Short mmCIF file of C-alpha atoms and ligand atoms in Angstrom, two decimals:
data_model
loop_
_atom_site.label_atom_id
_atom_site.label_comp_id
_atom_site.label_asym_id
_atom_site.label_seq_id
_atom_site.Cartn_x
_atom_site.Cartn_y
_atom_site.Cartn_z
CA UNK A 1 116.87 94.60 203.99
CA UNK A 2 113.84 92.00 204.32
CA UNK A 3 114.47 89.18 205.92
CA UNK A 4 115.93 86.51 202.86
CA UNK A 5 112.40 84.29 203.12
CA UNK A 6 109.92 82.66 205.17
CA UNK A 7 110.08 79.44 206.67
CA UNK A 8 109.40 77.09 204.69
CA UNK A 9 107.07 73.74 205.45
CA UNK A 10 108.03 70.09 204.27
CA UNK A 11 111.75 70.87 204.13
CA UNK A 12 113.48 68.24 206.37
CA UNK A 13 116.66 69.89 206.52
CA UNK A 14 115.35 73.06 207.42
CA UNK A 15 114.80 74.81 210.79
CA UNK A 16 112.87 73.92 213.27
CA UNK A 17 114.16 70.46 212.06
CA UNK A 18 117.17 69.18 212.65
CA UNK A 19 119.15 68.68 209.43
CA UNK A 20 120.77 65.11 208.42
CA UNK A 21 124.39 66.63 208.73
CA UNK A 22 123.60 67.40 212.61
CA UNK A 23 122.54 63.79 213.12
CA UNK A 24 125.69 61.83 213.12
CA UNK A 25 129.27 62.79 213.78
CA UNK A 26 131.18 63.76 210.77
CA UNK A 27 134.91 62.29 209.82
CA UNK A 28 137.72 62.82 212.19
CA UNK A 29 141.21 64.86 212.42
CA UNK A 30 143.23 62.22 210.49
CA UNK A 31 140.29 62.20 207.29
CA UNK A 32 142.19 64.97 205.48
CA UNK A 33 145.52 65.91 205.90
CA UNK A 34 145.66 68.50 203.34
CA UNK A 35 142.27 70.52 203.52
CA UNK A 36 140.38 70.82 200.24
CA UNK A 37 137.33 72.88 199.30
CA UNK A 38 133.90 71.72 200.47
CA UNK A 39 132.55 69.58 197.19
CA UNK A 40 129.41 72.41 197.39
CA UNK A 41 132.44 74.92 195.90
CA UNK A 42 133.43 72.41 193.29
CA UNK A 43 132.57 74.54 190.09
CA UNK A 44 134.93 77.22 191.63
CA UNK A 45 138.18 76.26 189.12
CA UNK A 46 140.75 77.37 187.10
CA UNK A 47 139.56 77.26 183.65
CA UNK A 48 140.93 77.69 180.30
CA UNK A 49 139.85 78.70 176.63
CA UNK A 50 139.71 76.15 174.24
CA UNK A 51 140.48 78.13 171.11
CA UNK A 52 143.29 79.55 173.44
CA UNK A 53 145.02 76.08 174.43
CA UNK A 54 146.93 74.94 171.12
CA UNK A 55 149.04 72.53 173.66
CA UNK A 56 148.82 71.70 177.28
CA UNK A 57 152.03 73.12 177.99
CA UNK A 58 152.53 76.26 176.30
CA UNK A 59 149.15 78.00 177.59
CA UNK A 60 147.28 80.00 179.80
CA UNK A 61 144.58 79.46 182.39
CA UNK A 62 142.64 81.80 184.34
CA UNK A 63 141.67 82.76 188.21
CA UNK A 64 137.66 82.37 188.97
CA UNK A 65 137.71 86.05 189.88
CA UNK A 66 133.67 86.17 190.24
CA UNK A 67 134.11 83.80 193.37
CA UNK A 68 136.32 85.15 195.64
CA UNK A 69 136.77 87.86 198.54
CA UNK A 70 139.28 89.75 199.59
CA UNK A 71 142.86 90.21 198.41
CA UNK A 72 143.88 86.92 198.92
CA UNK A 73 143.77 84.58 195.60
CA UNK A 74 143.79 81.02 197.16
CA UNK A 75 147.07 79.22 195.67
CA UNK A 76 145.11 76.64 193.73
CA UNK A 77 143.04 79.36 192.07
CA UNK A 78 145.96 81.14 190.80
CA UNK A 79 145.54 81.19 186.75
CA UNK A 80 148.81 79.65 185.20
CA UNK A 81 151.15 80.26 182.16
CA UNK A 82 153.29 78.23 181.77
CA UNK A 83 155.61 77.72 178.45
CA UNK A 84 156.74 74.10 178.52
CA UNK A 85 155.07 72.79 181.29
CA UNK A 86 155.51 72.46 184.75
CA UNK A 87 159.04 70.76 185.91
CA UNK A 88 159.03 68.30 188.97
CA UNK A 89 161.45 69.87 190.75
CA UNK A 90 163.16 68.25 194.07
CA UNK A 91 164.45 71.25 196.33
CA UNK A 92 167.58 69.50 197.30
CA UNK A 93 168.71 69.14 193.86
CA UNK A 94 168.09 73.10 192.78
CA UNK A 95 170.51 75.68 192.85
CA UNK A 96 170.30 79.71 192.04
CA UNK A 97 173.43 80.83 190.16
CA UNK A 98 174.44 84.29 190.33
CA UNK A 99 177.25 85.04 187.71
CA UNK A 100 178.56 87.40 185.02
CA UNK A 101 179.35 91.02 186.22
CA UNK A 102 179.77 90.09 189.76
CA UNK A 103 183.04 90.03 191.90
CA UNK A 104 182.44 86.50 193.33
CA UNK A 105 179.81 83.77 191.33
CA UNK A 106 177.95 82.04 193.80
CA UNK A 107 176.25 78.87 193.67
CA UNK A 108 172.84 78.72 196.48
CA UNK A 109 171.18 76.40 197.62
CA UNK A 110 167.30 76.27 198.96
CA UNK A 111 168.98 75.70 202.60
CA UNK A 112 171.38 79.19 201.77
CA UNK A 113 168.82 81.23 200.47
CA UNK A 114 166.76 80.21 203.25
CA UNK A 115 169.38 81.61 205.97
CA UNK A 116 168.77 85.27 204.39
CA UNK A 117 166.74 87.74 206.09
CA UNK A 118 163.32 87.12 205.12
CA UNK A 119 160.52 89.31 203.51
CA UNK A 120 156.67 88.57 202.81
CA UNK A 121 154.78 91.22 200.88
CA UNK A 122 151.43 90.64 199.02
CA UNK A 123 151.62 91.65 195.42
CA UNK A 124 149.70 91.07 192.31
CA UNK A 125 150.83 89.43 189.06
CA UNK A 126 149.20 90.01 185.76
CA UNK A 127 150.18 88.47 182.21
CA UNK A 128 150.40 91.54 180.32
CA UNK A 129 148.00 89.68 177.72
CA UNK A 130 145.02 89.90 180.40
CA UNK A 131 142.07 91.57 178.47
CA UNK A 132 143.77 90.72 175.45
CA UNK A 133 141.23 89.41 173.23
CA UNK A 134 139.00 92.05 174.18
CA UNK A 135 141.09 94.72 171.57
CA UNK A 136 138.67 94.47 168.82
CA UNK A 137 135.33 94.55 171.11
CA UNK A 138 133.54 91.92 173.84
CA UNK A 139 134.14 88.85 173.27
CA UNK A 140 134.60 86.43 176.72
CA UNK A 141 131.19 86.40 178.46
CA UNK A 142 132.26 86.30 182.27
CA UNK A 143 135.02 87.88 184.20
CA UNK A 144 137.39 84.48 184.49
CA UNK A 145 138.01 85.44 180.95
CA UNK A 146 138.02 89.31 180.70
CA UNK A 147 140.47 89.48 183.07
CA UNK A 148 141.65 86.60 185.11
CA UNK A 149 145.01 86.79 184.06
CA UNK A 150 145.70 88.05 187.58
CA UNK A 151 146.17 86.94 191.25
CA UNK A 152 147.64 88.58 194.24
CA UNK A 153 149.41 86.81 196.61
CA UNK A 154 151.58 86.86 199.83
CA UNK A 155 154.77 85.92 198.89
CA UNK A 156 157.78 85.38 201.20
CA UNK A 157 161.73 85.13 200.50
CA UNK A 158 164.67 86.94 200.07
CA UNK A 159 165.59 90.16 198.27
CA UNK A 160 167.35 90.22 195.24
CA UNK A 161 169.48 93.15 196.26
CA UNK A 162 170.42 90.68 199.63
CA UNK A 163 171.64 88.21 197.02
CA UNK A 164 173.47 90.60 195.07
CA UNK A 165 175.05 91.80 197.75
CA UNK A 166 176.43 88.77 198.42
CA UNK A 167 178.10 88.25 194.72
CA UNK A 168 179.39 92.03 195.06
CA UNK A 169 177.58 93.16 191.71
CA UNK A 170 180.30 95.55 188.97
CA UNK A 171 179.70 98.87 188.89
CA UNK A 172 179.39 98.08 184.94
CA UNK A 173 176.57 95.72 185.15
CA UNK A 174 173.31 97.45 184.17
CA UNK A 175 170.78 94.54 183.40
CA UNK A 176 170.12 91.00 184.99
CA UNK A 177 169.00 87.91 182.93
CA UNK A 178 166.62 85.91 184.84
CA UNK A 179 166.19 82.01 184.30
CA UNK A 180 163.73 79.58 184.76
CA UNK A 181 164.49 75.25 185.17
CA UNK A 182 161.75 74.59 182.90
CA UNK A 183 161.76 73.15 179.83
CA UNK A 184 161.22 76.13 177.90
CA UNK A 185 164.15 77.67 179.91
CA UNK A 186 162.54 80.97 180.22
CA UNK A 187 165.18 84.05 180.40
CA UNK A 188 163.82 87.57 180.88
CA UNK A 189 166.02 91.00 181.09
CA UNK A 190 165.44 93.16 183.71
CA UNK A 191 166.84 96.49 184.11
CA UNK A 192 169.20 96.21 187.65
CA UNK A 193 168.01 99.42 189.01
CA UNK A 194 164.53 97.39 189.18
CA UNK A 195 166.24 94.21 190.85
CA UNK A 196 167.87 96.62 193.34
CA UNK A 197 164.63 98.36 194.36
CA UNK A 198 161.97 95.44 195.42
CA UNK A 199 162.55 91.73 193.57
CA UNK A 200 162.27 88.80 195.84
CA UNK A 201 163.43 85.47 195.65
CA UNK A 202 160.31 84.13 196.52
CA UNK A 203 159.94 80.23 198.13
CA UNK A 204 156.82 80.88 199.68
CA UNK A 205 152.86 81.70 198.74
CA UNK A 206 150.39 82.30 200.56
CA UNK A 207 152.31 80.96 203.87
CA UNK A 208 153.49 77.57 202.60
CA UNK A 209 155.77 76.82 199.60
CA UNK A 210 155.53 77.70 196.31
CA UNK A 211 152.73 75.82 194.33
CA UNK A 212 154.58 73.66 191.72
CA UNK A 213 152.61 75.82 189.06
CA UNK A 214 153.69 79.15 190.56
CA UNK A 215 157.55 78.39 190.64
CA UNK A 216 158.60 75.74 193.13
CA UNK A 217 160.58 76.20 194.99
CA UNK A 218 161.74 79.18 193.85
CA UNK A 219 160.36 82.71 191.92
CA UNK A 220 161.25 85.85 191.26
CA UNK A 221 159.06 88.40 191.98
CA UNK A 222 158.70 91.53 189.69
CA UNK A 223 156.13 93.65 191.59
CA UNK A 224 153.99 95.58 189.73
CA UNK A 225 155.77 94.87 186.42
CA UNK A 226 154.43 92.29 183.27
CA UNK A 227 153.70 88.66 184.53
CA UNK A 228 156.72 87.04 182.42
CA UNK A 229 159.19 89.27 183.96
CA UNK A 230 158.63 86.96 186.99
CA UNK A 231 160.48 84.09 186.26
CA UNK A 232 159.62 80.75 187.92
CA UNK A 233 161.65 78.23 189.15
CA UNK A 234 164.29 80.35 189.11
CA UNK A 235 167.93 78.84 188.78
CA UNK A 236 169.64 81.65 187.10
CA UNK A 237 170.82 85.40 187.07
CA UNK A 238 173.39 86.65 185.22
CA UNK A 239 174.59 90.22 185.80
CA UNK A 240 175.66 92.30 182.14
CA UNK A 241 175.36 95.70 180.75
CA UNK A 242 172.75 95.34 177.94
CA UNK A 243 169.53 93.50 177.99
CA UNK A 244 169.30 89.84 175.99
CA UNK A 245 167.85 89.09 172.86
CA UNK A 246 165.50 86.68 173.71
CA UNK A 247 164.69 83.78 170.85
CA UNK A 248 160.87 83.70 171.44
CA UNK A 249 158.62 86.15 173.54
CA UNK A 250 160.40 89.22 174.02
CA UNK A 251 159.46 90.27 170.26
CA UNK A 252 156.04 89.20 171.26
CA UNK A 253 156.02 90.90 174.53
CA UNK A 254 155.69 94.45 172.37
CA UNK A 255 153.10 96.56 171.40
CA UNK A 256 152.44 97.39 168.15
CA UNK A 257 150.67 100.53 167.45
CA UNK A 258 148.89 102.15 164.67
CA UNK A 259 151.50 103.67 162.98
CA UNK A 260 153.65 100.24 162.58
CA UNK A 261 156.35 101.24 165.28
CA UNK A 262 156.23 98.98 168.67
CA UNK A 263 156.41 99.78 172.22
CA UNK A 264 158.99 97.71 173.75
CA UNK A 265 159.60 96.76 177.21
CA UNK A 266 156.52 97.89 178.31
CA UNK A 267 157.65 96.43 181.98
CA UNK A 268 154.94 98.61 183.94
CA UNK A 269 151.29 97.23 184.54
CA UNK A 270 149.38 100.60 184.82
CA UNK A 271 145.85 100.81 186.94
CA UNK A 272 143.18 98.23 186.11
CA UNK A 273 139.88 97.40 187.62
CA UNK A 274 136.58 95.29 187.35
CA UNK A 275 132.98 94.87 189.43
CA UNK A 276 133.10 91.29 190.09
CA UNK A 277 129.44 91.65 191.20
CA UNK A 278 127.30 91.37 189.55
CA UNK A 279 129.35 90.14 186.37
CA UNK A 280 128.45 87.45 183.99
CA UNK A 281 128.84 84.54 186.14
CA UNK A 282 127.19 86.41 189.20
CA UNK A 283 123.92 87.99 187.89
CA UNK A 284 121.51 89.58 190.22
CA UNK A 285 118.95 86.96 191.01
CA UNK A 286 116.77 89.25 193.75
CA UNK A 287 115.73 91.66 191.07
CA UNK A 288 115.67 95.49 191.95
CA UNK A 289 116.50 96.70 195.40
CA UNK A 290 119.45 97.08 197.18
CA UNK A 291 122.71 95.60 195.77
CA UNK A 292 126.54 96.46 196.32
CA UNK A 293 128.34 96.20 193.96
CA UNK A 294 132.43 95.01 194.36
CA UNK A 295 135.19 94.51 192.55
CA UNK A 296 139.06 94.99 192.31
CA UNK A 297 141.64 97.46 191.29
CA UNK A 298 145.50 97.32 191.37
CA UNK A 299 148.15 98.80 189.95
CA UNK A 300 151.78 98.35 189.12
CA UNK A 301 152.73 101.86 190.28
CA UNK A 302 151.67 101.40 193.56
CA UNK A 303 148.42 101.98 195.87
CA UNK A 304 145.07 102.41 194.45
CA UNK A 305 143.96 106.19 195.39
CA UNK A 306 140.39 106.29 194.27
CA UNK A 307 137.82 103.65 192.17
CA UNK A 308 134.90 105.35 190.81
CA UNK A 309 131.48 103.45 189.74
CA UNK A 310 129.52 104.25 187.08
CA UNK A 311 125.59 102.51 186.42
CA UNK A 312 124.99 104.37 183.26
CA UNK A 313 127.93 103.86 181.14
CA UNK A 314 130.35 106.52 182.12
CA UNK A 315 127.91 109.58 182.26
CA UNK A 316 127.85 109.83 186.39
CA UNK A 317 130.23 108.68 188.40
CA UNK A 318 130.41 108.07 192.19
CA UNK A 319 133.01 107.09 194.62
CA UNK A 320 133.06 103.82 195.95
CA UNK A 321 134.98 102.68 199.15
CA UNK A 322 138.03 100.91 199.33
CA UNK A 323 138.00 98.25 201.50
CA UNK A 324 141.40 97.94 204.08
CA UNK A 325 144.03 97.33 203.65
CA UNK A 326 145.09 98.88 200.89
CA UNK A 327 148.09 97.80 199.75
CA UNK A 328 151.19 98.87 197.10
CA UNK A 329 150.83 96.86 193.98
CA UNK A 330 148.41 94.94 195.18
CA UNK A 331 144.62 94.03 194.63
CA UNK A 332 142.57 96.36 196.14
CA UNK A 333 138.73 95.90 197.14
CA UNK A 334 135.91 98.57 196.30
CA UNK A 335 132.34 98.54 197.06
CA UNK A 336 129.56 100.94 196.16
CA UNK A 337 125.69 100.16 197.55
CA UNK A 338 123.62 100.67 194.89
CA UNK A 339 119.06 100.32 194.51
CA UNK A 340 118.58 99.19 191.49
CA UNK A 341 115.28 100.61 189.34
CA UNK A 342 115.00 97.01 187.87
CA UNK A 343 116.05 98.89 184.41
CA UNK A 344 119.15 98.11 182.16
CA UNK A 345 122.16 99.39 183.11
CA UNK A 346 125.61 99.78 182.08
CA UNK A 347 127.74 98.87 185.18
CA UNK A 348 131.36 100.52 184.94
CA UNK A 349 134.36 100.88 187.62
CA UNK A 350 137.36 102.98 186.94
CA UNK A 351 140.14 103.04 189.18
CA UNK A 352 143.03 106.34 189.99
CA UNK A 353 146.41 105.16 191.34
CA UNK A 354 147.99 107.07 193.32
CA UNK A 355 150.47 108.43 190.84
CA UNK A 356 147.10 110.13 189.36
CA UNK A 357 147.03 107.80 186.49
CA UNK A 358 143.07 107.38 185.58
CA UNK A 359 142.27 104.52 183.94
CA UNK A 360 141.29 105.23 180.08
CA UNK A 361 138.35 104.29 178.24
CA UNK A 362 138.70 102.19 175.33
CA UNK A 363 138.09 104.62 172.65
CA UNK A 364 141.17 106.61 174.73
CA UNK A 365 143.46 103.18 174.32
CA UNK A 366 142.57 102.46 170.84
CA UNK A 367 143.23 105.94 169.84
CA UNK A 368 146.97 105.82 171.42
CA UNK A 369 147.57 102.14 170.54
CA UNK A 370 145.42 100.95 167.60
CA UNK A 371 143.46 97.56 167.79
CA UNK A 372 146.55 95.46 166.72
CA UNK A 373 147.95 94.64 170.02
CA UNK A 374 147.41 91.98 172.35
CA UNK A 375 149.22 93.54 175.61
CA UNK A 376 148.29 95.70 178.32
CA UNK A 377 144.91 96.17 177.49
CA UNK A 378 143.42 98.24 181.11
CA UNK A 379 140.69 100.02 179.80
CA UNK A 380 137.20 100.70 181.96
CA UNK A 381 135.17 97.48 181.19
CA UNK A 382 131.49 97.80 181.17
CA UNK A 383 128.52 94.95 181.88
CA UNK A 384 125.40 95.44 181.21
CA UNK A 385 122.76 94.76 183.60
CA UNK A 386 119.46 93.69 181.98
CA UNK A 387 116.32 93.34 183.12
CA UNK A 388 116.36 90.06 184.10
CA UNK A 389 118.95 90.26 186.27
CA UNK A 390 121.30 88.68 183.91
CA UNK A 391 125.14 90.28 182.98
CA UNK A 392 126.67 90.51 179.67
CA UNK A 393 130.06 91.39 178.93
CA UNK A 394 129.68 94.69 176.23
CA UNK A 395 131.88 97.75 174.93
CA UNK A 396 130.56 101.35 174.54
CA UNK A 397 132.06 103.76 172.97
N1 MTE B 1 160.32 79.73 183.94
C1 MTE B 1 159.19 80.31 183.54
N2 MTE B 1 158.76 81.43 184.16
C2 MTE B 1 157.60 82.03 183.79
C3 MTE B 1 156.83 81.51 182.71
C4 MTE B 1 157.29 80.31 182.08
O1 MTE B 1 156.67 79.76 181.18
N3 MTE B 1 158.47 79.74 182.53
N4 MTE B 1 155.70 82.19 182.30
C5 MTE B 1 155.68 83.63 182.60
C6 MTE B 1 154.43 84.30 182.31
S1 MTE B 1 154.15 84.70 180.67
C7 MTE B 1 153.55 84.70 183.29
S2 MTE B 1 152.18 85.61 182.94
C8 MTE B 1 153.79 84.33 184.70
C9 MTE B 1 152.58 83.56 185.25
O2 MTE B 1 152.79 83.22 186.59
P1 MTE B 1 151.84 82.15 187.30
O3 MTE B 1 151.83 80.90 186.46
O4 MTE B 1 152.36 81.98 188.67
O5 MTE B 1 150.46 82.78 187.30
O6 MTE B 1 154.95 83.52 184.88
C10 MTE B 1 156.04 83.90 184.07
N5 MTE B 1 157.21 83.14 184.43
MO1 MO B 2 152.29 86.14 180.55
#
């Protein structure tokens, strides 16, 4: 690659000049506590949908996906859904009660559950509505919007089966009811076999505690399974033998498919992917040449095998590289390097777990699940490239 441009005259700040900001010492050790973002990264926030918000509390928002490397989604860009808000919750005042089909109920508090062997695994989370409004064909110009429903996150605590363990769990109890301290009270069923295999009690993210949004100070983690299953600020479990009827979202959290009939307790995210470069929000401002194109796969049944890239909608594929490490149920990094012609193109990734699962095309996903749902919508997502250098979000059939 060419060097990026010549030097330039009458630019004060540039070299051989020495800038303003190397003039005069900057502010001290005790100026910021808590580190923030330098103001130059400002526009790179959590935003939500207008049309999508009917109240502050009971909504989504959604993870600037287009602006970051990595794995790693920085805490404060984790999108949020929350159903009644976010509680203020002191940690010496919560508990976690474990009770119903157990030998002994036990009452924890933060200090007990933080005496338990501890775990830290990175993991995604994705609200099964991610992609959602994209059923009927594009609609959300930029990748926030398409699919920012998702972060991935290192997140440290207990395990549930640790916890169980502890209560001595009947050999009738089949299911677990998980429950939130928030003002919607948020219980999800969960099959035990699940909570025995790899749940966490989660009190940390990303190294420090739990954001208040994300579930301070405590979560359960779900890995690889629908964003709601993971309950936040988690006070509750209750062991029984059948899964709860839940008043509000577990009749929305089904599928409905062409025939009428709905899927239900869909718990598994299967393998998703996007190029978050170029994308809407990152178009490619050096014209033709070389570019490489990146983005992200995951999926909920484990590690990504294989992400193949596509700049002609789907009729040639090649294999991009996945960046280390590569990690179960986790976001995963691929990058292709690309020279572009300067013509339109239709800019595709489609990601292969490691289960063998390919990623369907939307024609493939409408034809097994009709256009009526809102959930687990995974298909390949295409952008198209135009001349300019500019990216639209489209669908091809
Ligand atoms: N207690 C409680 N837990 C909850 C929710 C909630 O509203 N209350 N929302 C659920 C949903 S629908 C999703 S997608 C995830 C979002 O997690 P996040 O806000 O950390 O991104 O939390 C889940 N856990
Ligand atoms: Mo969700």
């Amino acid at each position: 690659m060419s060097p990026v441009r010549a030097l330039a005259k009458g630019e004060e700040n540039l070299p051989p000049n020495v800038p303003e900001w190397t003039r005069s010492l900057g502010p001290g050790v005790t100026a910021s506590p808590y580190g923030a973002p330098s103001p130059f990264e400002k526009a790179v926030v959590r935003r939500s949908v207008e049309w999508l918000t009917a109240t502050e509390q009971s909504s989504i928002n959604f993870t600037p996906l287009h602006a970051l490397e990595g794995i790693i989604t920085p805490s404060g860009l984790c999108f949020e859904r929350h159903h009644g808000g976010v509680p203020e919750i002191d940690p010496d005042q919560h508990r976690l009660m474990i009770h119903g089909m157990v030998e002994r109920p036990l009452l924890f508090t933060m200090d007990d559950i933080l005496r338990f062997p501890s775990v830290s695994r990175v993991y995604f989370l994705e609200c099964p509505a991610n992609g959602g409004m994209e059923w009927k064909g594009a609609q959300m110009d930029g990748v926030q919007f398409t699919h920012g429903m998702v972060h991935c996150c290192e997140w440290t605590g207990v395990k549930l089966s640790t916890l169980l363990a502890e209560a001595g769990v009947l050999p009738t109890a089949k299911w677990l009811l998980a429950e939130g301290a928030d003002a919607a009270a948020m219980t999800r069923s969960i099959p035990l076999e699940k909570a025995l295999d790899d749940c966490l009690v989660c009190y940390a993210q990303n190294g420090e505690r739990i954001r208040p949004e994300n579930g301070y100070p405590l979560r359960l983690m779900v890995p690889g399974w629908e964003g709601n299953v993971n309950i936040k600020w988690l006070r509750r479990v209750k062991l029984g033998d059948r899964p709860w009827h839940h008043r509000e979202e577990t009749s929305k959290y089904t599928d409905l498919m062409p025939d009428g009939k709905a899927r239900q307790f869909t718990f598994l995210m299967e393998a998703n992917s996007v190029i978050t470069s170029p994308c809407p929000e990152k178009p490619v401002k050096h014209g033709k040449g070389f570019h490489e194109i990146r983005g992200i796969a995951w999926s909920g049944h484990g590690k990504i095998r294989r992400v193949d890239v596509s700049t002609d909608g789907g009729d040639n594929w090649r294999t991009a590289e996945l960046q280390e490490p590569v990690l179960s149920k986790a976001l995963t990094r691929f990058r292709l390097p690309w020279t572009w012609d300067g013509a339109p193109a239709l800019l595709q990734a489609r990601a292969i777990d490691e289960t063998g699962y390919v990623q369907p095309t939307i024609e493939q996903l409408r034809k097994a699940r009709g256009v009526n749902s809102i959930y687990h919508k995974n298909s390949i997502h295409t952008w198209r490239l135009n001349a300019d250098g500019t990216v639209n979000n489209v669908q091809i059939i």
